[in-house]
């Protein structure tokens, strides 16, 4: 029974990371119809940014907050400068572009930080917490809590704010949204920024367990794609549930 409980907690920690990346994939797919193959590399780049800030003397949580802001800005800028100009073109062209971004970001990571794996010391220790005679890793508990908090905040953003309403309108029907006064281009850029920030959380939370290297998130991305398909490519809730299920079952 103790081993089963430990396996569930460990699986939920992994599943939370899959869920965050799957949610990022679904947000972009819902808004633009594009599957962003560069999502994992964007998350890895964000993890490297956080690692660099911590290495330069920042405390983890300020570095994490700054990384989220930079990731959001980078995702929004990427949509505005790269994706938006060709958005009206063939869908295959945009997909190929995201694959090109994957290769380019991976090369950038290798060029700046090298290809060797680096130890990323996250905010949670690996020391165990004993509950009812069952030992759980503090790191696993911390990742689960962070993942759930982020998912709840994103859910609240989409269901309880005017910005969330604009994002949903732009994703559901861009033409009608424009007629209703929604700035669709801005909403799509915000959606890409939000997806990049979600990927940043996934990358930073995964780095202490996976070790930080340019290819760190490639396997995680495959699980995130599987979670997206399992939960439905247009369902944020399904993506989260699919990610958690995969983490527990695999």
GROMACS .gro file of C-alpha atoms in nm:
model
  250
    1UNK     CA    1   0.000   0.000   0.000
    2UNK     CA    2   0.286   0.238   0.084
    3UNK     CA    3   0.454   0.171  -0.250
    4UNK     CA    4   0.123   0.230  -0.429
    5UNK     CA    5   0.075   0.567  -0.259
    6UNK     CA    6   0.432   0.669  -0.340
    7UNK     CA    7   0.380   0.567  -0.703
    8UNK     CA    8   0.060   0.776  -0.724
    9UNK     CA    9   0.231   1.087  -0.586
   10UNK     CA   10   0.535   1.042  -0.812
   11UNK     CA   11   0.304   0.986  -1.109
   12UNK     CA   12   0.102   1.298  -1.030
   13UNK     CA   13   0.424   1.502  -1.016
   14UNK     CA   14   0.525   1.381  -1.362
   15UNK     CA   15   0.166   1.411  -1.482
   16UNK     CA   16   0.148   1.771  -1.364
   17UNK     CA   17   0.441   1.858  -1.591
   18UNK     CA   18   0.282   1.671  -1.883
   19UNK     CA   19  -0.047   1.849  -1.812
   20UNK     CA   20   0.108   2.197  -1.816
   21UNK     CA   21   0.282   2.136  -2.148
   22UNK     CA   22  -0.029   1.970  -2.293
   23UNK     CA   23  -0.236   2.270  -2.184
   24UNK     CA   24   0.008   2.500  -2.364
   25UNK     CA   25  -0.024   2.290  -2.680
   26UNK     CA   26  -0.405   2.296  -2.661
   27UNK     CA   27  -0.420   2.674  -2.607
   28UNK     CA   28  -0.225   2.738  -2.925
   29UNK     CA   29  -0.416   2.474  -3.122
   30UNK     CA   30  -0.752   2.616  -3.015
   31UNK     CA   31  -0.658   2.971  -3.110
   32UNK     CA   32  -0.469   2.913  -3.435
   33UNK     CA   33  -0.529   2.550  -3.536
   34UNK     CA   34  -0.154   2.494  -3.519
   35UNK     CA   35   0.030   2.220  -3.332
   36UNK     CA   36   0.340   2.391  -3.196
   37UNK     CA   37   0.621   2.139  -3.223
   38UNK     CA   38   0.860   2.393  -3.068
   39UNK     CA   39   0.670   2.403  -2.737
   40UNK     CA   40   0.915   2.172  -2.561
   41UNK     CA   41   1.220   2.365  -2.683
   42UNK     CA   42   1.062   2.691  -2.570
   43UNK     CA   43   1.015   2.536  -2.225
   44UNK     CA   44   1.378   2.423  -2.222
   45UNK     CA   45   1.497   2.772  -2.316
   46UNK     CA   46   1.293   2.915  -2.028
   47UNK     CA   47   1.450   2.664  -1.788
   48UNK     CA   48   1.796   2.772  -1.905
   49UNK     CA   49   1.702   3.136  -1.845
   50UNK     CA   50   1.591   3.057  -1.490
   51UNK     CA   51   1.907   2.852  -1.434
   52UNK     CA   52   2.122   3.144  -1.550
   53UNK     CA   53   1.947   3.393  -1.321
   54UNK     CA   54   1.990   3.162  -1.022
   55UNK     CA   55   2.353   3.103  -1.120
   56UNK     CA   56   2.405   3.482  -1.115
   57UNK     CA   57   2.289   3.507  -0.755
   58UNK     CA   58   1.913   3.542  -0.782
   59UNK     CA   59   1.694   3.356  -0.534
   60UNK     CA   60   1.485   3.089  -0.702
   61UNK     CA   61   1.138   3.244  -0.677
   62UNK     CA   62   1.233   3.591  -0.808
   63UNK     CA   63   1.423   3.417  -1.089
   64UNK     CA   64   1.118   3.201  -1.157
   65UNK     CA   65   0.889   3.505  -1.170
   66UNK     CA   66   1.124   3.689  -1.404
   67UNK     CA   67   1.144   3.380  -1.625
   68UNK     CA   68   0.765   3.367  -1.655
   69UNK     CA   69   0.751   3.733  -1.756
   70UNK     CA   70   1.029   3.690  -2.012
   71UNK     CA   71   0.871   3.371  -2.147
   72UNK     CA   72   0.532   3.540  -2.186
   73UNK     CA   73   0.690   3.833  -2.368
   74UNK     CA   74   0.892   3.599  -2.588
   75UNK     CA   75   0.590   3.388  -2.680
   76UNK     CA   76   0.383   3.696  -2.768
   77UNK     CA   77   0.670   3.843  -2.971
   78UNK     CA   78   0.722   3.511  -3.150
   79UNK     CA   79   0.360   3.508  -3.263
   80UNK     CA   80   0.367   3.871  -3.372
   81UNK     CA   81   0.698   3.858  -3.560
   82UNK     CA   82   0.704   3.503  -3.697
   83UNK     CA   83   0.366   3.330  -3.688
   84UNK     CA   84   0.120   3.610  -3.761
   85UNK     CA   85   0.270   3.717  -4.097
   86UNK     CA   86   0.207   3.370  -4.245
   87UNK     CA   87  -0.103   3.279  -4.047
   88UNK     CA   88  -0.333   3.314  -4.344
   89UNK     CA   89  -0.120   3.078  -4.552
   90UNK     CA   90  -0.122   2.699  -4.575
   91UNK     CA   91  -0.142   2.527  -4.236
   92UNK     CA   92   0.139   2.291  -4.336
   93UNK     CA   93   0.371   2.589  -4.379
   94UNK     CA   94   0.308   2.704  -4.021
   95UNK     CA   95   0.365   2.352  -3.888
   96UNK     CA   96   0.695   2.331  -4.076
   97UNK     CA   97   0.786   2.670  -3.932
   98UNK     CA   98   0.732   2.544  -3.576
   99UNK     CA   99   0.958   2.248  -3.654
  100UNK     CA  100   1.218   2.495  -3.778
  101UNK     CA  101   1.178   2.688  -3.453
  102UNK     CA  102   1.236   2.364  -3.262
  103UNK     CA  103   1.569   2.313  -3.440
  104UNK     CA  104   1.670   2.678  -3.407
  105UNK     CA  105   1.595   2.704  -3.033
  106UNK     CA  106   1.770   2.373  -2.967
  107UNK     CA  107   2.076   2.502  -3.151
  108UNK     CA  108   2.060   2.831  -2.962
  109UNK     CA  109   2.053   2.647  -2.628
  110UNK     CA  110   2.352   2.436  -2.729
  111UNK     CA  111   2.544   2.738  -2.856
  112UNK     CA  112   2.492   2.944  -2.538
  113UNK     CA  113   2.496   2.680  -2.264
  114UNK     CA  114   2.665   2.380  -2.429
  115UNK     CA  115   2.534   2.029  -2.471
  116UNK     CA  116   2.639   1.886  -2.133
  117UNK     CA  117   2.370   1.819  -1.873
  118UNK     CA  118   2.361   2.065  -1.582
  119UNK     CA  119   2.235   2.017  -1.229
  120UNK     CA  120   1.943   2.251  -1.164
  121UNK     CA  121   1.875   2.296  -0.794
  122UNK     CA  122   1.505   2.368  -0.768
  123UNK     CA  123   1.314   2.519  -0.475
  124UNK     CA  124   1.215   2.184  -0.327
  125UNK     CA  125   1.451   1.940  -0.160
  126UNK     CA  126   1.451   1.568  -0.231
  127UNK     CA  127   1.415   1.491   0.141
  128UNK     CA  128   1.116   1.273   0.225
  129UNK     CA  129   0.799   1.371   0.409
  130UNK     CA  130   0.644   1.088   0.611
  131UNK     CA  131   0.264   1.081   0.627
  132UNK     CA  132   0.097   0.788   0.797
  133UNK     CA  133   0.410   0.581   0.764
  134UNK     CA  134   0.437   0.656   0.389
  135UNK     CA  135   0.737   0.860   0.269
  136UNK     CA  136   0.679   1.117  -0.007
  137UNK     CA  137   0.941   1.332  -0.176
  138UNK     CA  138   0.918   1.703  -0.097
  139UNK     CA  139   1.008   1.771  -0.459
  140UNK     CA  140   0.716   1.563  -0.589
  141UNK     CA  141   0.472   1.733  -0.351
  142UNK     CA  142   0.605   2.076  -0.449
  143UNK     CA  143   0.571   2.007  -0.822
  144UNK     CA  144   0.214   1.882  -0.773
  145UNK     CA  145   0.118   2.192  -0.574
  146UNK     CA  146   0.275   2.434  -0.825
  147UNK     CA  147   0.111   2.254  -1.119
  148UNK     CA  148  -0.234   2.257  -0.956
  149UNK     CA  149  -0.203   2.625  -0.860
  150UNK     CA  150  -0.107   2.721  -1.215
  151UNK     CA  151  -0.393   2.517  -1.366
  152UNK     CA  152  -0.644   2.678  -1.127
  153UNK     CA  153  -0.514   3.027  -1.206
  154UNK     CA  154  -0.537   2.964  -1.581
  155UNK     CA  155  -0.889   2.827  -1.537
  156UNK     CA  156  -0.989   3.136  -1.342
  157UNK     CA  157  -0.834   3.359  -1.608
  158UNK     CA  158  -1.042   3.201  -1.882
  159UNK     CA  159  -1.371   3.177  -1.693
  160UNK     CA  160  -1.376   3.483  -1.468
  161UNK     CA  161  -1.197   3.766  -1.648
  162UNK     CA  162  -1.268   3.989  -1.946
  163UNK     CA  163  -0.930   3.894  -2.093
  164UNK     CA  164  -1.025   3.527  -2.071
  165UNK     CA  165  -1.354   3.599  -2.249
  166UNK     CA  166  -1.162   3.776  -2.526
  167UNK     CA  167  -0.920   3.485  -2.558
  168UNK     CA  168  -1.205   3.234  -2.585
  169UNK     CA  169  -1.391   3.450  -2.837
  170UNK     CA  170  -1.081   3.495  -3.054
  171UNK     CA  171  -1.020   3.119  -3.049
  172UNK     CA  172  -1.381   3.017  -3.114
  173UNK     CA  173  -1.468   3.256  -3.397
  174UNK     CA  174  -1.212   3.521  -3.495
  175UNK     CA  175  -1.440   3.692  -3.751
  176UNK     CA  176  -1.733   3.739  -3.513
  177UNK     CA  177  -1.495   3.837  -3.236
  178UNK     CA  178  -1.354   4.117  -3.454
  179UNK     CA  179  -1.707   4.239  -3.528
  180UNK     CA  180  -1.772   4.246  -3.153
  181UNK     CA  181  -1.469   4.468  -3.101
  182UNK     CA  182  -1.221   4.206  -2.983
  183UNK     CA  183  -0.863   4.274  -3.094
  184UNK     CA  184  -0.805   3.924  -3.226
  185UNK     CA  185  -0.440   3.976  -3.315
  186UNK     CA  186  -0.362   4.093  -2.964
  187UNK     CA  187  -0.559   3.804  -2.813
  188UNK     CA  188  -0.369   3.549  -3.023
  189UNK     CA  189  -0.038   3.701  -2.918
  190UNK     CA  190  -0.148   3.684  -2.555
  191UNK     CA  191  -0.246   3.320  -2.609
  192UNK     CA  192   0.101   3.237  -2.739
  193UNK     CA  193   0.254   3.427  -2.449
  194UNK     CA  194   0.041   3.238  -2.200
  195UNK     CA  195   0.135   2.906  -2.361
  196UNK     CA  196   0.504   3.000  -2.341
  197UNK     CA  197   0.465   3.086  -1.971
  198UNK     CA  198   0.293   2.752  -1.905
  199UNK     CA  199   0.578   2.578  -2.084
  200UNK     CA  200   0.823   2.772  -1.869
  201UNK     CA  201   0.659   2.639  -1.552
  202UNK     CA  202   0.678   2.285  -1.692
  203UNK     CA  203   1.043   2.324  -1.792
  204UNK     CA  204   1.157   2.475  -1.464
  205UNK     CA  205   0.969   2.216  -1.258
  206UNK     CA  206   1.107   1.930  -1.469
  207UNK     CA  207   1.471   2.044  -1.475
  208UNK     CA  208   1.570   1.933  -1.121
  209UNK     CA  209   1.459   1.576  -1.194
  210UNK     CA  210   1.562   1.543  -1.559
  211UNK     CA  211   1.887   1.746  -1.547
  212UNK     CA  212   1.908   2.050  -1.768
  213UNK     CA  213   2.028   2.001  -2.126
  214UNK     CA  214   1.908   2.120  -2.469
  215UNK     CA  215   1.711   1.797  -2.531
  216UNK     CA  216   1.555   1.781  -2.185
  217UNK     CA  217   1.191   1.832  -2.283
  218UNK     CA  218   1.176   1.626  -2.601
  219UNK     CA  219   1.044   1.312  -2.432
  220UNK     CA  220   0.815   1.521  -2.213
  221UNK     CA  221   0.675   1.683  -2.528
  222UNK     CA  222   0.581   1.340  -2.666
  223UNK     CA  223   0.387   1.263  -2.348
  224UNK     CA  224   0.226   1.608  -2.365
  225UNK     CA  225   0.115   1.544  -2.722
  226UNK     CA  226  -0.029   1.209  -2.611
  227UNK     CA  227  -0.212   1.382  -2.325
  228UNK     CA  228  -0.350   1.643  -2.567
  229UNK     CA  229  -0.482   1.376  -2.799
  230UNK     CA  230  -0.616   1.168  -2.511
  231UNK     CA  231  -0.805   1.462  -2.365
  232UNK     CA  232  -0.902   1.621  -2.696
  233UNK     CA  233  -0.693   1.877  -2.883
  234UNK     CA  234  -0.955   2.148  -2.820
  235UNK     CA  235  -1.017   2.070  -2.452
  236UNK     CA  236  -0.798   2.241  -2.189
  237UNK     CA  237  -0.960   2.034  -1.914
  238UNK     CA  238  -0.904   1.717  -2.116
  239UNK     CA  239  -0.537   1.807  -2.163
  240UNK     CA  240  -0.488   1.844  -1.787
  241UNK     CA  241  -0.673   1.523  -1.708
  242UNK     CA  242  -0.487   1.338  -1.984
  243UNK     CA  243  -0.151   1.456  -1.854
  244UNK     CA  244  -0.227   1.351  -1.498
  245UNK     CA  245  -0.355   1.011  -1.613
  246UNK     CA  246  -0.045   0.946  -1.821
  247UNK     CA  247   0.178   1.040  -1.531
  248UNK     CA  248   0.004   0.796  -1.296
  249UNK     CA  249  -0.031   0.511  -1.546
  250UNK     CA  250   0.314   0.518  -1.706
   0.00000   0.00000   0.00000
